[in-house]
mmCIF file of N, CA and C in Angstrom:
data_model
loop_
_atom_site.group_PDB
_atom_site.id
_atom_site.type_symbol
_atom_site.label_atom_id
_atom_site.label_comp_id
_atom_site.label_asym_id
_atom_site.label_seq_id
_atom_site.Cartn_x
_atom_site.Cartn_y
_atom_site.Cartn_z
ATOM 1 N N MET R 1 28.582 -8.738 -14.905
ATOM 2 C CA MET R 1 29.980 -9.720 -14.343
ATOM 3 C C MET R 1 28.841 -9.345 -13.050
ATOM 4 N N GLU R 2 27.788 -8.803 -11.835
ATOM 5 C CA GLU R 2 27.524 -8.517 -11.103
ATOM 6 C C GLU R 2 26.440 -10.553 -11.126
ATOM 7 N N LYS R 3 25.907 -10.394 -12.290
ATOM 8 C CA LYS R 3 24.857 -11.722 -12.511
ATOM 9 C C LYS R 3 25.480 -12.718 -12.100
ATOM 10 N N VAL R 4 26.940 -13.154 -12.053
ATOM 11 C CA VAL R 4 27.861 -14.535 -12.127
ATOM 12 C C VAL R 4 28.047 -14.320 -10.769
ATOM 13 N N ALA R 5 28.296 -13.468 -10.559
ATOM 14 C CA ALA R 5 28.158 -13.665 -8.758
ATOM 15 C C ALA R 5 27.046 -13.959 -8.132
ATOM 16 N N ASP R 6 26.057 -13.339 -8.502
ATOM 17 C CA ASP R 6 24.354 -14.159 -8.180
ATOM 18 C C ASP R 6 24.667 -15.253 -8.562
ATOM 19 N N ILE R 7 24.340 -15.570 -9.483
ATOM 20 C CA ILE R 7 24.781 -17.457 -9.921
ATOM 21 C C ILE R 7 25.597 -18.202 -8.969
ATOM 22 N N ALA R 8 26.600 -18.011 -8.633
ATOM 23 C CA ALA R 8 27.325 -18.742 -7.863
ATOM 24 C C ALA R 8 27.392 -18.254 -6.777
ATOM 25 N N SER R 9 27.238 -17.545 -5.829
ATOM 26 C CA SER R 9 26.682 -17.504 -4.841
ATOM 27 C C SER R 9 25.195 -18.389 -4.307
ATOM 28 N N ASP R 10 24.377 -17.831 -5.719
ATOM 29 C CA ASP R 10 23.132 -18.716 -5.180
ATOM 30 C C ASP R 10 23.076 -20.412 -5.311
ATOM 31 N N ILE R 11 24.114 -20.839 -6.292
ATOM 32 C CA ILE R 11 24.115 -22.426 -6.521
ATOM 33 C C ILE R 11 24.724 -22.463 -4.602
ATOM 34 N N GLY R 12 25.680 -22.204 -4.684
ATOM 35 C CA GLY R 12 26.885 -21.735 -3.211
ATOM 36 C C GLY R 12 25.758 -22.502 -2.318
ATOM 37 N N GLU R 13 24.534 -21.117 -2.125
ATOM 38 C CA GLU R 13 24.269 -21.561 -0.784
ATOM 39 C C GLU R 13 23.408 -22.705 -0.878
ATOM 40 N N TYR R 14 22.511 -23.619 -2.323
ATOM 41 C CA TYR R 14 21.882 -24.719 -3.131
ATOM 42 C C TYR R 14 22.862 -25.353 -1.562
ATOM 43 N N ILE R 15 24.219 -25.956 -2.472
ATOM 44 C CA ILE R 15 25.029 -26.898 -1.599
ATOM 45 C C ILE R 15 25.386 -26.578 -0.887
ATOM 46 N N ARG R 16 25.640 -25.603 -0.128
ATOM 47 C CA ARG R 16 25.360 -25.714 1.208
ATOM 48 C C ARG R 16 23.693 -25.782 2.025
ATOM 49 N N GLN R 17 22.898 -25.846 1.383
ATOM 50 C CA GLN R 17 21.151 -26.363 2.203
ATOM 51 C C GLN R 17 21.432 -28.060 1.547
ATOM 52 N N GLN R 18 21.832 -28.223 0.433
ATOM 53 C CA GLN R 18 21.695 -29.483 0.542
ATOM 54 C C GLN R 18 22.541 -30.848 1.495
ATOM 55 N N ARG R 19 23.611 -30.172 1.344
ATOM 56 C CA ARG R 19 25.118 -30.303 2.837
ATOM 57 C C ARG R 19 24.326 -30.735 3.620
ATOM 58 N N SER R 20 24.161 -29.499 4.582
ATOM 59 C CA SER R 20 23.599 -29.610 5.358
ATOM 60 C C SER R 20 21.899 -30.571 5.921
ATOM 61 N N ASN R 21 21.356 -30.580 4.956
ATOM 62 C CA ASN R 21 19.967 -31.938 5.283
ATOM 63 C C ASN R 21 20.367 -33.085 4.698
ATOM 64 N N ALA R 22 22.085 -33.262 4.442
ATOM 65 C CA ALA R 22 21.570 -34.387 4.378
ATOM 66 C C ALA R 22 22.705 -35.124 5.232
ATOM 67 N N LYS R 23 22.839 -33.969 6.103
ATOM 68 C CA LYS R 23 23.934 -34.274 7.249
ATOM 69 C C LYS R 23 25.184 -34.537 7.343
ATOM 70 N N ILE R 24 25.701 -34.038 6.662
ATOM 71 C CA ILE R 24 27.449 -33.981 5.796
ATOM 72 C C ILE R 24 28.140 -32.960 5.707
ATOM 73 N N SER R 25 29.108 -33.271 7.031
ATOM 74 C CA SER R 25 30.372 -32.125 6.341
ATOM 75 C C SER R 25 31.284 -31.576 5.590
ATOM 76 N N LEU R 26 32.055 -30.387 5.487
ATOM 77 C CA LEU R 26 32.415 -29.971 4.342
ATOM 78 C C LEU R 26 32.870 -30.299 3.750
ATOM 79 N N ARG R 27 34.024 -31.397 4.769
ATOM 80 C CA ARG R 27 35.319 -32.570 4.878
ATOM 81 C C ARG R 27 34.374 -33.011 3.853
ATOM 82 N N GLN R 28 33.812 -34.449 4.780
ATOM 83 C CA GLN R 28 32.976 -35.533 4.271
ATOM 84 C C GLN R 28 32.692 -34.907 2.708
ATOM 85 N N LEU R 29 31.773 -33.709 1.986
ATOM 86 C CA LEU R 29 31.786 -34.104 0.832
ATOM 87 C C LEU R 29 32.483 -33.969 0.180
ATOM 88 N N SER R 30 33.929 -33.021 0.406
ATOM 89 C CA SER R 30 34.561 -32.810 -0.409
ATOM 90 C C SER R 30 35.385 -33.572 -0.993
ATOM 91 N N LYS R 31 35.501 -34.715 0.149
ATOM 92 C CA LYS R 31 36.151 -36.473 0.050
ATOM 93 C C LYS R 31 34.619 -37.184 -0.516
ATOM 94 N N LEU R 32 33.543 -37.089 -0.214
ATOM 95 C CA LEU R 32 32.966 -38.012 -1.648
ATOM 96 C C LEU R 32 33.057 -36.940 -2.810
ATOM 97 N N ALA R 33 33.041 -35.748 -3.649
ATOM 98 C CA ALA R 33 33.226 -35.295 -4.540
ATOM 99 C C ALA R 33 34.566 -35.323 -5.349
ATOM 100 N N GLY R 34 35.774 -35.480 -4.260
ATOM 101 C CA GLY R 34 36.150 -35.373 -4.676
ATOM 102 C C GLY R 34 37.219 -33.889 -5.146
ATOM 103 N N VAL R 35 36.631 -32.829 -4.452
ATOM 104 C CA VAL R 35 37.679 -31.738 -4.448
ATOM 105 C C VAL R 35 37.639 -30.889 -3.455
ATOM 106 N N SER R 36 39.223 -30.372 -3.573
ATOM 107 C CA SER R 36 39.486 -29.912 -2.784
ATOM 108 C C SER R 36 38.301 -29.293 -1.064
ATOM 109 N N ASN R 37 39.421 -29.215 0.330
ATOM 110 C CA ASN R 37 38.314 -28.764 0.932
ATOM 111 C C ASN R 37 37.914 -27.385 1.137
ATOM 112 N N PRO R 38 38.693 -26.692 0.589
ATOM 113 C CA PRO R 38 39.007 -24.773 0.195
ATOM 114 C C PRO R 38 38.314 -24.363 -0.817
ATOM 115 N N TYR R 39 38.154 -25.254 -1.918
ATOM 116 C CA TYR R 39 37.801 -24.851 -2.776
ATOM 117 C C TYR R 39 36.072 -25.273 -2.815
ATOM 118 N N LEU R 40 35.606 -26.548 -2.427
ATOM 119 C CA LEU R 40 33.817 -26.540 -1.894
ATOM 120 C C LEU R 40 33.807 -25.515 -1.460
ATOM 121 N N SER R 41 34.733 -24.457 -0.134
ATOM 122 C CA SER R 41 33.920 -23.488 0.825
ATOM 123 C C SER R 41 34.097 -22.636 -0.141
ATOM 124 N N GLN R 42 34.729 -22.102 -1.155
ATOM 125 C CA GLN R 42 34.835 -21.715 -1.505
ATOM 126 C C GLN R 42 33.819 -21.453 -2.572
ATOM 127 N N ILE R 43 32.740 -22.482 -3.041
ATOM 128 C CA ILE R 43 32.042 -22.196 -4.234
ATOM 129 C C ILE R 43 30.751 -21.846 -2.984
ATOM 130 N N GLU R 44 31.037 -22.876 -1.703
ATOM 131 C CA GLU R 44 29.518 -22.421 -1.141
ATOM 132 C C GLU R 44 29.417 -21.093 0.048
ATOM 133 N N ARG R 45 30.925 -20.112 -0.432
ATOM 134 C CA ARG R 45 30.309 -19.073 0.111
ATOM 135 C C ARG R 45 30.571 -17.938 -0.438
ATOM 136 N N GLY R 46 30.638 -18.810 -2.761
ATOM 137 C CA GLY R 46 30.183 -17.689 -4.106
ATOM 138 C C GLY R 46 31.402 -17.389 -4.130
ATOM 139 N N VAL R 47 32.121 -17.564 -3.757
ATOM 140 C CA VAL R 47 33.401 -17.151 -4.303
ATOM 141 C C VAL R 47 33.432 -17.535 -5.843
ATOM 142 N N ARG R 48 33.638 -18.494 -5.425
ATOM 143 C CA ARG R 48 34.283 -19.659 -7.177
ATOM 144 C C ARG R 48 32.741 -20.110 -8.073
ATOM 145 N N LYS R 49 32.769 -19.539 -9.400
ATOM 146 C CA LYS R 49 31.523 -20.932 -9.690
ATOM 147 C C LYS R 49 32.493 -22.012 -10.216
ATOM 148 N N PRO R 50 31.733 -23.495 -10.128
ATOM 149 C CA PRO R 50 31.867 -24.518 -10.228
ATOM 150 C C PRO R 50 31.723 -25.014 -11.674
ATOM 151 N N SER R 51 32.399 -26.273 -12.349
ATOM 152 C CA SER R 51 32.589 -25.984 -14.491
ATOM 153 C C SER R 51 30.740 -27.535 -13.442
ATOM 154 N N ALA R 52 30.663 -26.962 -14.560
ATOM 155 C CA ALA R 52 29.856 -28.545 -14.502
ATOM 156 C C ALA R 52 29.697 -29.850 -14.491
ATOM 157 N N GLU R 53 31.438 -29.844 -14.775
ATOM 158 C CA GLU R 53 32.160 -31.104 -14.181
ATOM 159 C C GLU R 53 32.468 -31.243 -12.745
ATOM 160 N N ILE R 54 31.993 -30.314 -12.523
ATOM 161 C CA ILE R 54 32.387 -30.455 -11.091
ATOM 162 C C ILE R 54 31.082 -30.556 -9.740
ATOM 163 N N LEU R 55 30.477 -29.512 -10.696
ATOM 164 C CA LEU R 55 28.801 -29.982 -9.856
ATOM 165 C C LEU R 55 28.125 -31.176 -10.300
ATOM 166 N N GLN R 56 28.384 -31.478 -11.243
ATOM 167 C CA GLN R 56 28.523 -33.658 -11.402
ATOM 168 C C GLN R 56 29.024 -33.876 -10.176
ATOM 169 N N GLN R 57 29.971 -33.556 -9.422
ATOM 170 C CA GLN R 57 30.838 -34.070 -9.258
ATOM 171 C C GLN R 57 30.395 -34.342 -6.979
ATOM 172 N N ILE R 58 29.656 -33.086 -7.367
ATOM 173 C CA ILE R 58 29.545 -32.633 -6.011
ATOM 174 C C ILE R 58 27.604 -33.495 -5.590
ATOM 175 N N ALA R 59 26.937 -33.400 -7.326
ATOM 176 C CA ALA R 59 26.156 -33.458 -6.736
ATOM 177 C C ALA R 59 26.127 -35.788 -6.485
ATOM 178 N N LYS R 60 27.038 -36.448 -7.252
ATOM 179 C CA LYS R 60 27.332 -37.470 -6.482
ATOM 180 C C LYS R 60 27.487 -37.921 -5.029
ATOM 181 N N GLY R 61 28.251 -37.197 -4.483
ATOM 182 C CA GLY R 61 28.374 -36.900 -3.066
ATOM 183 C C GLY R 61 27.027 -37.006 -2.386
ATOM 184 N N LEU R 62 26.397 -35.531 -2.975
ATOM 185 C CA LEU R 62 25.340 -35.652 -2.047
ATOM 186 C C LEU R 62 24.144 -36.331 -2.874
ATOM 187 N N ARG R 63 24.670 -37.061 -3.452
ATOM 188 C CA ARG R 63 23.163 -38.165 -4.205
ATOM 189 C C ARG R 63 22.078 -36.958 -4.316
ATOM 190 N N ILE R 64 21.876 -36.259 -4.933
ATOM 191 C CA ILE R 64 21.356 -35.467 -5.658
ATOM 192 C C ILE R 64 21.182 -35.461 -7.502
ATOM 193 N N SER R 65 20.295 -34.860 -7.865
ATOM 194 C CA SER R 65 20.838 -34.874 -9.557
ATOM 195 C C SER R 65 21.030 -33.646 -9.889
ATOM 196 N N ALA R 66 22.776 -34.195 -10.672
ATOM 197 C CA ALA R 66 23.215 -33.382 -11.308
ATOM 198 C C ALA R 66 22.348 -32.003 -11.577
ATOM 199 N N GLU R 67 21.151 -32.512 -12.118
ATOM 200 C CA GLU R 67 20.402 -32.089 -12.910
ATOM 201 C C GLU R 67 19.847 -30.914 -12.841
ATOM 202 N N ALA R 68 20.036 -31.055 -10.942
ATOM 203 C CA ALA R 68 19.533 -29.653 -10.030
ATOM 204 C C ALA R 68 19.841 -29.196 -9.871
ATOM 205 N N LEU R 69 21.461 -29.340 -9.598
ATOM 206 C CA LEU R 69 22.793 -28.042 -9.716
ATOM 207 C C LEU R 69 22.711 -27.531 -11.068
ATOM 208 N N TYR R 70 22.848 -28.206 -12.183
ATOM 209 C CA TYR R 70 22.865 -27.180 -13.153
ATOM 210 C C TYR R 70 22.323 -26.549 -13.107
ATOM 211 N N VAL R 71 20.216 -26.747 -12.806
ATOM 212 C CA VAL R 71 19.269 -25.741 -12.892
ATOM 213 C C VAL R 71 19.586 -24.448 -11.940
ATOM 214 N N GLN R 72 20.060 -24.769 -10.854
ATOM 215 C CA GLN R 72 20.399 -23.875 -9.696
ATOM 216 C C GLN R 72 21.644 -22.782 -10.369
ATOM 217 N N ALA R 73 22.702 -22.920 -10.858
ATOM 218 C CA ALA R 73 24.065 -23.119 -11.642
ATOM 219 C C ALA R 73 22.956 -21.855 -12.863
ATOM 220 N N GLY R 74 21.996 -22.090 -13.681
ATOM 221 C CA GLY R 74 22.226 -21.593 -14.876
ATOM 222 C C GLY R 74 22.045 -22.144 -16.113
ATOM 223 N N ILE R 75 23.311 -23.390 -16.431
ATOM 224 C CA ILE R 75 23.030 -23.722 -16.898
ATOM 225 C C ILE R 75 22.635 -25.062 -17.112
ATOM 226 N N LEU R 76 21.331 -25.083 -16.769
ATOM 227 C CA LEU R 76 19.761 -25.693 -17.574
ATOM 228 C C LEU R 76 18.553 -24.480 -17.494
ATOM 229 N N ASP R 77 17.895 -24.801 -18.155
ATOM 230 C CA ASP R 77 16.355 -24.188 -18.057
ATOM 231 C C ASP R 77 15.458 -25.092 -16.991
ATOM 232 N N LEU R 78 14.893 -24.848 -15.562
ATOM 233 C CA LEU R 78 14.023 -25.226 -15.135
ATOM 234 C C LEU R 78 13.227 -26.196 -15.478
ATOM 235 N N PRO R 79 13.297 -27.545 -15.094
ATOM 236 C CA PRO R 79 12.820 -28.328 -16.132
ATOM 237 C C PRO R 79 10.928 -28.192 -15.465
ATOM 238 N N THR R 80 9.832 -28.840 -16.006
ATOM 239 C CA THR R 80 8.688 -28.631 -16.856
ATOM 240 C C THR R 80 8.333 -30.088 -15.490
ATOM 241 N N GLY R 81 6.794 -30.002 -14.996
ATOM 242 C CA GLY R 81 6.568 -30.495 -14.540
ATOM 243 C C GLY R 81 6.217 -29.824 -13.043
ATOM 244 N N GLY R 82 6.192 -29.420 -12.388
ATOM 245 C CA GLY R 82 5.540 -28.655 -11.023
ATOM 246 C C GLY R 82 5.745 -29.769 -10.861
ATOM 247 N N PRO R 83 5.157 -29.865 -9.191
ATOM 248 C CA PRO R 83 5.623 -30.287 -8.409
ATOM 249 C C PRO R 83 5.759 -31.549 -8.094
ATOM 250 N N VAL R 84 5.150 -32.767 -8.851
ATOM 251 C CA VAL R 84 5.028 -34.078 -9.413
ATOM 252 C C VAL R 84 6.838 -34.067 -10.046
ATOM 253 N N GLY R 85 7.126 -33.268 -10.614
ATOM 254 C CA GLY R 85 8.132 -33.426 -11.144
ATOM 255 C C GLY R 85 9.439 -33.326 -10.234
ATOM 256 N N ASP R 86 8.873 -31.847 -8.997
ATOM 257 C CA ASP R 86 10.547 -31.531 -8.387
ATOM 258 C C ASP R 86 10.060 -32.549 -6.991
ATOM 259 N N ALA R 87 9.008 -33.541 -6.750
ATOM 260 C CA ALA R 87 9.116 -34.852 -5.657
ATOM 261 C C ALA R 87 9.778 -35.793 -7.170
ATOM 262 N N ILE R 88 9.128 -35.894 -7.722
ATOM 263 C CA ILE R 88 10.607 -37.678 -8.048
ATOM 264 C C ILE R 88 11.956 -36.766 -8.247
ATOM 265 N N ARG R 89 12.147 -35.938 -8.378
ATOM 266 C CA ARG R 89 13.356 -35.645 -8.569
ATOM 267 C C ARG R 89 14.176 -35.328 -7.337
ATOM 268 N N ALA R 90 13.591 -34.739 -5.864
ATOM 269 C CA ALA R 90 13.972 -34.861 -4.619
ATOM 270 C C ALA R 90 14.234 -36.211 -4.349
ATOM 271 N N ASP R 91 13.515 -37.541 -4.364
ATOM 272 C CA ASP R 91 13.296 -38.634 -3.916
ATOM 273 C C ASP R 91 14.505 -39.053 -4.184
ATOM 274 N N THR R 92 14.579 -39.552 -2.934
ATOM 275 C CA THR R 92 16.515 -39.804 -2.451
ATOM 276 C C THR R 92 16.110 -41.391 -2.697
ATOM 277 N N GLU R 93 15.457 -42.007 -2.850
ATOM 278 C CA GLU R 93 15.471 -43.462 -2.725
ATOM 279 C C GLU R 93 15.022 -43.997 -3.601
ATOM 280 N N LEU R 94 15.011 -43.565 -5.001
ATOM 281 C CA LEU R 94 15.273 -43.691 -6.469
ATOM 282 C C LEU R 94 16.360 -43.425 -7.334
ATOM 283 N N THR R 95 17.204 -44.085 -7.949
ATOM 284 C CA THR R 95 18.036 -43.874 -8.553
ATOM 285 C C THR R 95 17.694 -42.956 -9.605
ATOM 286 N N GLU R 96 18.622 -42.248 -10.909
ATOM 287 C CA GLU R 96 18.538 -41.259 -11.756
ATOM 288 C C GLU R 96 17.793 -41.632 -12.861
ATOM 289 N N ARG R 97 18.372 -43.227 -12.790
ATOM 290 C CA ARG R 97 17.837 -43.879 -14.318
ATOM 291 C C ARG R 97 15.680 -43.975 -13.873
ATOM 292 N N GLN R 98 15.602 -44.215 -12.484
ATOM 293 C CA GLN R 98 14.432 -44.685 -11.834
ATOM 294 C C GLN R 98 13.811 -42.947 -11.961
ATOM 295 N N LYS R 99 14.600 -42.019 -12.178
ATOM 296 C CA LYS R 99 13.646 -40.615 -11.965
ATOM 297 C C LYS R 99 12.976 -40.324 -13.113
ATOM 298 N N GLN R 100 14.659 -40.653 -14.703
ATOM 299 C CA GLN R 100 14.315 -40.259 -15.321
ATOM 300 C C GLN R 100 13.319 -40.622 -16.124
ATOM 301 N N VAL R 101 13.047 -42.381 -15.860
ATOM 302 C CA VAL R 101 11.723 -42.650 -16.330
ATOM 303 C C VAL R 101 10.711 -42.576 -15.802
ATOM 304 N N LEU R 102 10.489 -42.183 -14.674
ATOM 305 C CA LEU R 102 9.003 -41.512 -14.606
ATOM 306 C C LEU R 102 8.806 -40.169 -15.082
ATOM 307 N N LEU R 103 9.712 -39.590 -14.698
ATOM 308 C CA LEU R 103 9.216 -38.138 -14.989
ATOM 309 C C LEU R 103 8.781 -38.233 -16.368
ATOM 310 N N ASP R 104 9.918 -38.995 -17.702
ATOM 311 C CA ASP R 104 9.412 -39.437 -19.148
ATOM 312 C C ASP R 104 8.207 -39.928 -19.430
ATOM 313 N N VAL R 105 8.356 -40.811 -18.601
ATOM 314 C CA VAL R 105 6.165 -41.266 -18.269
ATOM 315 C C VAL R 105 5.334 -40.206 -17.871
ATOM 316 N N TYR R 106 5.563 -39.370 -16.436
ATOM 317 C CA TYR R 106 4.941 -38.139 -16.328
ATOM 318 C C TYR R 106 4.165 -37.497 -17.423
ATOM 319 N N GLU R 107 5.852 -36.903 -18.400
ATOM 320 C CA GLU R 107 5.599 -35.729 -19.424
ATOM 321 C C GLU R 107 5.020 -36.411 -20.642
ATOM 322 N N SER R 108 5.244 -37.705 -20.477
ATOM 323 C CA SER R 108 4.075 -37.907 -21.874
ATOM 324 C C SER R 108 2.228 -38.131 -22.036
ATOM 325 N N PHE R 109 2.167 -38.531 -20.227
ATOM 326 C CA PHE R 109 1.082 -38.570 -19.774
ATOM 327 C C PHE R 109 0.299 -36.830 -20.291
ATOM 328 N N ARG R 110 1.070 -36.412 -19.986
ATOM 329 C CA ARG R 110 0.851 -34.963 -19.649
ATOM 330 C C ARG R 110 0.238 -34.084 -21.326
ATOM 331 N N ARG R 111 1.703 -34.740 -22.795
ATOM 332 C CA ARG R 111 1.234 -34.111 -23.328
ATOM 333 C C ARG R 111 0.166 -35.016 -24.059
ATOM 334 N N GLU R 112 -0.252 -36.482 -23.632
ATOM 335 C CA GLU R 112 -1.111 -37.071 -23.966
ATOM 336 C C GLU R 112 -2.554 -36.155 -24.332
ATOM 337 N N ASN R 113 -2.422 -35.960 -22.449
ATOM 338 C CA ASN R 113 -3.825 -35.299 -21.686
ATOM 339 C C ASN R 113 -4.399 -33.655 -22.984
ATOM 340 N N ALA R 114 -2.626 -32.657 -23.210
ATOM 341 C CA ALA R 114 -2.166 -31.745 -22.917
ATOM 342 C C ALA R 114 -3.327 -31.689 -25.175
ATOM 343 N N ALA R 115 -3.449 -33.099 -25.951
ATOM 344 C CA ALA R 115 -3.627 -32.900 -27.130
ATOM 345 C C ALA R 115 -4.633 -33.601 -26.680
ATOM 346 N N ALA R 116 -5.542 -33.890 -26.379
ATOM 347 C CA ALA R 116 -6.566 -34.353 -26.258
ATOM 348 C C ALA R 116 -7.738 -33.533 -25.661
ATOM 349 N N LYS R 117 -7.330 -32.279 -24.964
ATOM 350 C CA LYS R 117 -8.187 -31.408 -24.975
ATOM 351 C C LYS R 117 -8.331 -30.618 -25.815
ATOM 352 N N PRO R 118 -8.086 -29.575 -26.700
ATOM 353 C CA PRO R 118 -9.342 -29.350 -27.604
ATOM 354 C C PRO R 118 -9.949 -30.830 -28.341
ATOM 355 N N GLU R 119 -9.481 -31.700 -28.425
ATOM 356 C CA GLU R 119 -10.842 -33.045 -28.705
ATOM 357 C C GLU R 119 -12.122 -32.761 -27.754
ATOM 358 N N GLN R 120 -11.283 -32.674 -27.110
ATOM 359 C CA GLN R 120 -12.623 -33.403 -25.885
ATOM 360 C C GLN R 120 -13.890 -31.831 -25.551
ATOM 361 N N ALA R 121 -13.259 -30.495 -26.069
ATOM 362 C CA ALA R 121 -13.705 -29.500 -25.723
ATOM 363 C C ALA R 121 -14.474 -29.589 -27.000
ATOM 364 N N ALA R 122 -14.633 -30.051 -28.256
ATOM 365 C CA ALA R 122 -15.273 -29.949 -29.297
ATOM 366 C C ALA R 122 -16.320 -30.872 -29.541
ATOM 367 N N GLN R 123 -15.876 -32.416 -28.311
ATOM 368 C CA GLN R 123 -16.532 -32.931 -28.336
ATOM 369 C C GLN R 123 -18.284 -32.625 -27.490
ATOM 370 N N ALA R 124 -17.923 -31.868 -26.250
ATOM 371 C CA ALA R 124 -18.360 -31.403 -25.330
ATOM 372 C C ALA R 124 -19.516 -30.624 -25.809
ATOM 373 N N LYS R 125 -19.070 -29.153 -26.577
ATOM 374 C CA LYS R 125 -19.971 -28.255 -27.026
ATOM 375 C C LYS R 125 -20.840 -29.292 -28.227
ATOM 376 N N THR R 126 -19.981 -30.120 -29.550
ATOM 377 C CA THR R 126 -21.561 -30.445 -29.890
ATOM 378 C C THR R 126 -22.352 -31.535 -29.371
ATOM 379 N N GLU R 127 -22.012 -32.457 -27.877
ATOM 380 C CA GLU R 127 -23.025 -32.963 -27.300
ATOM 381 C C GLU R 127 -24.300 -31.268 -26.388
ATOM 382 N N HIS R 128 -23.645 -30.647 -26.370
ATOM 383 C CA HIS R 128 -24.799 -29.578 -26.147
ATOM 384 C C HIS R 128 -25.428 -28.950 -26.982
ATOM 385 N N GLN R 129 -24.839 -29.188 -28.387
ATOM 386 C CA GLN R 129 -25.571 -28.203 -29.166
ATOM 387 C C GLN R 129 -26.817 -29.493 -28.958
ATOM 388 N N VAL R 130 -26.422 -30.494 -29.516
ATOM 389 C CA VAL R 130 -27.034 -31.542 -29.754
ATOM 390 C C VAL R 130 -28.344 -31.856 -28.311
ATOM 391 N N SER R 131 -27.957 -31.079 -27.012
ATOM 392 C CA SER R 131 -29.204 -31.306 -26.292
ATOM 393 C C SER R 131 -29.993 -30.279 -26.329
ATOM 394 N N GLU R 132 -29.350 -28.943 -26.857
ATOM 395 C CA GLU R 132 -30.276 -27.773 -27.019
ATOM 396 C C GLU R 132 -31.518 -27.684 -27.985
ATOM 397 N N THR R 133 -30.863 -28.796 -29.405
ATOM 398 C CA THR R 133 -31.618 -28.893 -29.942
ATOM 399 C C THR R 133 -32.748 -30.050 -29.325
ATOM 400 N N LYS R 134 -32.052 -31.376 -28.422
ATOM 401 C CA LYS R 134 -33.704 -31.179 -28.375
ATOM 402 C C LYS R 134 -34.657 -30.579 -27.520
ATOM 403 N N GLU R 135 -33.841 -30.488 -26.806
ATOM 404 C CA GLU R 135 -35.363 -29.181 -25.605
ATOM 405 C C GLU R 135 -35.861 -28.737 -26.793
ATOM 406 N N SER R 136 -35.176 -28.075 -27.596
ATOM 407 C CA SER R 136 -35.804 -26.578 -28.267
ATOM 408 C C SER R 136 -37.480 -26.806 -29.426
ATOM 409 N N ALA R 137 -37.175 -28.982 -29.136
ATOM 410 C CA ALA R 137 -37.909 -29.385 -30.108
ATOM 411 C C ALA R 137 -39.227 -29.579 -29.299
#
């Protein structure tokens, strides 16, 4: 039960931080998200753990990725991609669709490069052996 309380507190703090960064009052966010002011306050204080649906409404109100809130709430695993993926997800100038397309392209390049590494290592080893053979001759 303690872990659930920690998650609720963490997601509440994260929502409060995002709201503060967006310079939106609690009352404004509750109106934008379509949730009551007291309920949103309870979420931010860690008293309540919001459902995925409520998180989606809050994300829409904050104009951030619902995925980011789901990760904070423990609903989704932390996405891969490191700082590049984080930067794409955090960019407020992009739509959710644009972010997803960029992340998909980025991940495809990462997979392609990871698959090419064994081939590149084998090719480098062969080239090294050829140059050693030439040197000893």
